[in-house]
mmCIF file of C-alpha atoms in Angstrom:
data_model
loop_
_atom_site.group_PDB
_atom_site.id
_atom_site.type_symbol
_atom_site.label_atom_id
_atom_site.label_comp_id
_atom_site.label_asym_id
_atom_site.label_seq_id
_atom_site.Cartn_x
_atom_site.Cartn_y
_atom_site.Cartn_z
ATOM 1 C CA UNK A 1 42.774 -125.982 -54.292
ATOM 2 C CA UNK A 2 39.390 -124.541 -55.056
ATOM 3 C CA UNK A 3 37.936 -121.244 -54.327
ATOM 4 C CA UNK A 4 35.364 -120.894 -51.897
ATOM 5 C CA UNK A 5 32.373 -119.833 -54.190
ATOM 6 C CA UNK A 6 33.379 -123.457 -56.213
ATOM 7 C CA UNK A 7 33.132 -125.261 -53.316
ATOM 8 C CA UNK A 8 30.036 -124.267 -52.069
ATOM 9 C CA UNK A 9 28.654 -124.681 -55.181
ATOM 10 C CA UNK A 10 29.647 -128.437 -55.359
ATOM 11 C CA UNK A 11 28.640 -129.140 -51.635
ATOM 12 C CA UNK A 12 25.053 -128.317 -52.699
ATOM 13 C CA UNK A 13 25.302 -130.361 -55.545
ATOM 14 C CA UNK A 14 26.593 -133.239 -53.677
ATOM 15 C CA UNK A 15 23.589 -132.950 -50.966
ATOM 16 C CA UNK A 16 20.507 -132.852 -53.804
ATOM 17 C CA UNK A 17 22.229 -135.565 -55.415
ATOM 18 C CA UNK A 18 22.541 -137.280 -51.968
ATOM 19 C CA UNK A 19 18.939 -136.790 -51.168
ATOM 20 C CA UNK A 20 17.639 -137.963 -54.273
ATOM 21 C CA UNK A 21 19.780 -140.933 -54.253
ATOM 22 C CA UNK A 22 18.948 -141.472 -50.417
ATOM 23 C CA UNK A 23 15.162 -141.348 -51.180
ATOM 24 C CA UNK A 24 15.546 -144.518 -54.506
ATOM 25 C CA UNK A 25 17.359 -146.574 -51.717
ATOM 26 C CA UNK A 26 15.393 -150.061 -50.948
ATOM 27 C CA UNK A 27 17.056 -150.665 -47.844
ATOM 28 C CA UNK A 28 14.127 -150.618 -44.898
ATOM 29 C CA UNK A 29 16.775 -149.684 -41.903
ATOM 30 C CA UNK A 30 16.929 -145.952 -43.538
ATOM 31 C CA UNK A 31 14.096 -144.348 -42.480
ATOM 32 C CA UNK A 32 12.503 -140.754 -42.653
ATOM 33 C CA UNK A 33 16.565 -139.396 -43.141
ATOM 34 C CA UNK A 34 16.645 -135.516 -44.229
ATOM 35 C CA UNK A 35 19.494 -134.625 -45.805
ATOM 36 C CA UNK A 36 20.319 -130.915 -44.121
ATOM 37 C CA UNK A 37 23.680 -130.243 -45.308
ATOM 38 C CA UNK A 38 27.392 -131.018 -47.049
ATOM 39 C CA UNK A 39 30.398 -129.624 -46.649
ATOM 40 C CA UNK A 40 33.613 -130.305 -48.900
ATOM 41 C CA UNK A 41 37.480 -130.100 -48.548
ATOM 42 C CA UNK A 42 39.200 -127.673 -50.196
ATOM 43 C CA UNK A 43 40.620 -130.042 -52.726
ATOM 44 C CA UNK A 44 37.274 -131.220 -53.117
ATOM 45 C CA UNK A 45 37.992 -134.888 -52.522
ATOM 46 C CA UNK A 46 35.569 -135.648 -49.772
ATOM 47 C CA UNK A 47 32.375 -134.538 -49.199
ATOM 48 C CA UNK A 48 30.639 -134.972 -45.144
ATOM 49 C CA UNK A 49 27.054 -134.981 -45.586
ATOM 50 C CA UNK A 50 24.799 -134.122 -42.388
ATOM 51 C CA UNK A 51 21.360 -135.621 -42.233
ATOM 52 C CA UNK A 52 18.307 -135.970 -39.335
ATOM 53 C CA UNK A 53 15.969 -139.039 -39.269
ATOM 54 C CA UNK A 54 12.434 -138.404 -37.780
ATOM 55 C CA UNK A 55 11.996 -141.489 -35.454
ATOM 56 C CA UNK A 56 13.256 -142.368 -32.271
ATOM 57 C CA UNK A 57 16.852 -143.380 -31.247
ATOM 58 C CA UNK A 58 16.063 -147.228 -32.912
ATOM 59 C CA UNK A 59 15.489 -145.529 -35.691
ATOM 60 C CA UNK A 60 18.271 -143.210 -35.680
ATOM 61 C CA UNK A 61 20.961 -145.867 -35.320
ATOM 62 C CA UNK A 62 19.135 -148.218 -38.208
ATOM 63 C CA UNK A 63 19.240 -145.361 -40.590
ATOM 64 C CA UNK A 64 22.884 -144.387 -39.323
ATOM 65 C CA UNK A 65 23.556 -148.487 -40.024
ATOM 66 C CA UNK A 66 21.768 -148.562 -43.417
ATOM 67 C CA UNK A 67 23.458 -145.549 -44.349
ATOM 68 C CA UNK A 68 26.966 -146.396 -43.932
ATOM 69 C CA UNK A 69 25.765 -149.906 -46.119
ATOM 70 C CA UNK A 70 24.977 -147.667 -48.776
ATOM 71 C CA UNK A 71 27.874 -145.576 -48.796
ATOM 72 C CA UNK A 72 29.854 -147.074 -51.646
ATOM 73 C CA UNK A 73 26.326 -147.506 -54.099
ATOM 74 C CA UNK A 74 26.180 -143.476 -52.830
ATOM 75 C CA UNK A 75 29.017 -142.108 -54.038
ATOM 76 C CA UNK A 76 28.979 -143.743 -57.401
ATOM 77 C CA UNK A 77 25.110 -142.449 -58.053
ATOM 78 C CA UNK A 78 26.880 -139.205 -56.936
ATOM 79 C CA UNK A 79 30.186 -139.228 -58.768
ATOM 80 C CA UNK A 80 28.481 -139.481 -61.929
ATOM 81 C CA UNK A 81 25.973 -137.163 -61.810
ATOM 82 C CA UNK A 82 28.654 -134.624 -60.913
ATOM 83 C CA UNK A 83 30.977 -135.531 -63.920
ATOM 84 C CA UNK A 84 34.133 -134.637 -61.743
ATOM 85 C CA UNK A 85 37.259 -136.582 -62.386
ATOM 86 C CA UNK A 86 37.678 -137.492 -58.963
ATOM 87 C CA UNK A 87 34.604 -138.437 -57.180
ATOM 88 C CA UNK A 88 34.717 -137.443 -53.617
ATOM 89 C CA UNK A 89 34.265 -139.737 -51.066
ATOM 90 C CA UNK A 90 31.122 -139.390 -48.717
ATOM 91 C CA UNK A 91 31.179 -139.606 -44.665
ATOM 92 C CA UNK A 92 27.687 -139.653 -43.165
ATOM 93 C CA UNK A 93 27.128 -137.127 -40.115
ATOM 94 C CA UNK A 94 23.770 -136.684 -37.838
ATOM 95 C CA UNK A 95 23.086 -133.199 -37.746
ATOM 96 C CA UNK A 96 22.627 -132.321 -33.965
ATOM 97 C CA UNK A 97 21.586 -128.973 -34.820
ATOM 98 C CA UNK A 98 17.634 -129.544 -34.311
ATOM 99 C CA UNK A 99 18.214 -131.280 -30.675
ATOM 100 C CA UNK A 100 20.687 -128.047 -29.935
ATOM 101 C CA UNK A 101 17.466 -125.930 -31.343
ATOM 102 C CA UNK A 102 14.868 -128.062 -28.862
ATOM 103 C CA UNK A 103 17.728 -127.242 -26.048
ATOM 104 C CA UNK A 104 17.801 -124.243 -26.538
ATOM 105 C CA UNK A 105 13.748 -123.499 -26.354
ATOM 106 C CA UNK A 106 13.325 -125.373 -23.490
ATOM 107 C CA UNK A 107 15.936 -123.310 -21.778
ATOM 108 C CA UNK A 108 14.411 -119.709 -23.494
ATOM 109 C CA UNK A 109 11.034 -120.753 -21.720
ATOM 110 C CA UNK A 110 12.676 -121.851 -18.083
ATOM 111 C CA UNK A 111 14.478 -118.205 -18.200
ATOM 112 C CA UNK A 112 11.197 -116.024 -19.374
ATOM 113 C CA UNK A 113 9.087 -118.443 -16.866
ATOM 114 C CA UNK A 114 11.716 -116.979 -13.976
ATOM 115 C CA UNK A 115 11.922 -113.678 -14.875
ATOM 116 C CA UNK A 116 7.758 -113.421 -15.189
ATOM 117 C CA UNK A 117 8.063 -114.720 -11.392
ATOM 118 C CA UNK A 118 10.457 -111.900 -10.701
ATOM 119 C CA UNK A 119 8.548 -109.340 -12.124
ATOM 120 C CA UNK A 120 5.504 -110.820 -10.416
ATOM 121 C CA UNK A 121 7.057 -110.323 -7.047
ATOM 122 C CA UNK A 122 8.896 -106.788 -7.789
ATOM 123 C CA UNK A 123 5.329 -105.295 -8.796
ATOM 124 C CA UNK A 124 4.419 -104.779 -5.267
ATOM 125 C CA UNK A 125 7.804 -103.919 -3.752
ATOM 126 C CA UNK A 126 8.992 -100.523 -2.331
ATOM 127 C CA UNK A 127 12.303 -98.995 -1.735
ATOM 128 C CA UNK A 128 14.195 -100.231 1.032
ATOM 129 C CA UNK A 129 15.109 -96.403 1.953
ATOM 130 C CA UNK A 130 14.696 -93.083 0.397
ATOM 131 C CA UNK A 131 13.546 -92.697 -3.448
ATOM 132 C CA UNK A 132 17.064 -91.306 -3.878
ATOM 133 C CA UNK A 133 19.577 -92.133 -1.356
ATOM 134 C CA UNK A 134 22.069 -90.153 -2.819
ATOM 135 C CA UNK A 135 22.659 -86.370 -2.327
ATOM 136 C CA UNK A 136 22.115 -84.455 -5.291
ATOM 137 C CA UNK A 137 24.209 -80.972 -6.215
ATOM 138 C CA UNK A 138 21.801 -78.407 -4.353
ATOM 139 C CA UNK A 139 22.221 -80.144 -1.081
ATOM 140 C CA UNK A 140 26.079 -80.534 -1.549
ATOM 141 C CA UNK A 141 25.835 -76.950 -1.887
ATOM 142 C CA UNK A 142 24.233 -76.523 1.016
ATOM 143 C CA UNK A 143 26.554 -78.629 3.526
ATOM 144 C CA UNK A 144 29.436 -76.785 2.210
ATOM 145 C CA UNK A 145 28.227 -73.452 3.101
ATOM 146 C CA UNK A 146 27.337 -74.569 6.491
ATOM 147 C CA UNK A 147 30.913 -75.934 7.006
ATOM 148 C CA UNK A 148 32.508 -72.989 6.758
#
């Protein structure tokens, strides 16, 4: 097994390597693919690369397609630019992470949009009842004495 700092330092390898070999590829189904990220085993035998493609979802399962083609002609450009004895194999992933992000904005805007309507109707509005319903110390004071 490898230590942490080791592998890290190999998964970045592994993704430049990937996107420059990604962008020499002559196959027309891979698109506008962004490699984002790779992550490797501990034992540093296989390597799962994460990429986006900017296109719609045609072009998102033509890249996926062209990608998997080009696995095997991938991991040789890769295995010997890394001069590792064991080359790792390579398992394309697509990165979700920017539609999570998109999610996750439109939500942020529905929430401040309702709570702008909410302070919108709250600037006019009055207590129900008294400013301070509750009985404060002096008073308390004041009820006891009479009680007796």
């Amino acid at each position: 097994m490898v230590d942490a700092a080791k592998r890290a330092q190999v998964a970045k390898r592994v993704m430049e390597l990937t996107a420059q070999a990604v962008r020499k590829l002559k196959d027309p189904r891979v698109g506008m693919v962004t490699i984002t990220d790779a992550r490797m085993t501990p034992d540093l035998r296989e390597a799962t690369v994460f990429y986006t493609v900017l296109g719609d979802d045609e072009q998102v399962k033509a890249s996926a397609v062209g990608l998997e083609r080009a696995t095997g002609h991938l991991r040789t450009t890769v295995g010997r630019a890394l001069g590792m004895r064991h080359t790792p194999s390579i398992a394309f992933v697509a990165d979700t992470v920017p539609d999570q992000a998109n999610r996750i904005e439109e939500l942020l805007a529905k929430a401040a949009a309702a709570d702008a309507e909410v302070h919108k109707i709250a600037e006019g509005a009055a207590y129900a009842g008294d400013e301070n319903p509750y009985i404060e110390k002096d008073e308390e004071a004041d009820s006891e004495e009479s009680a007796r």
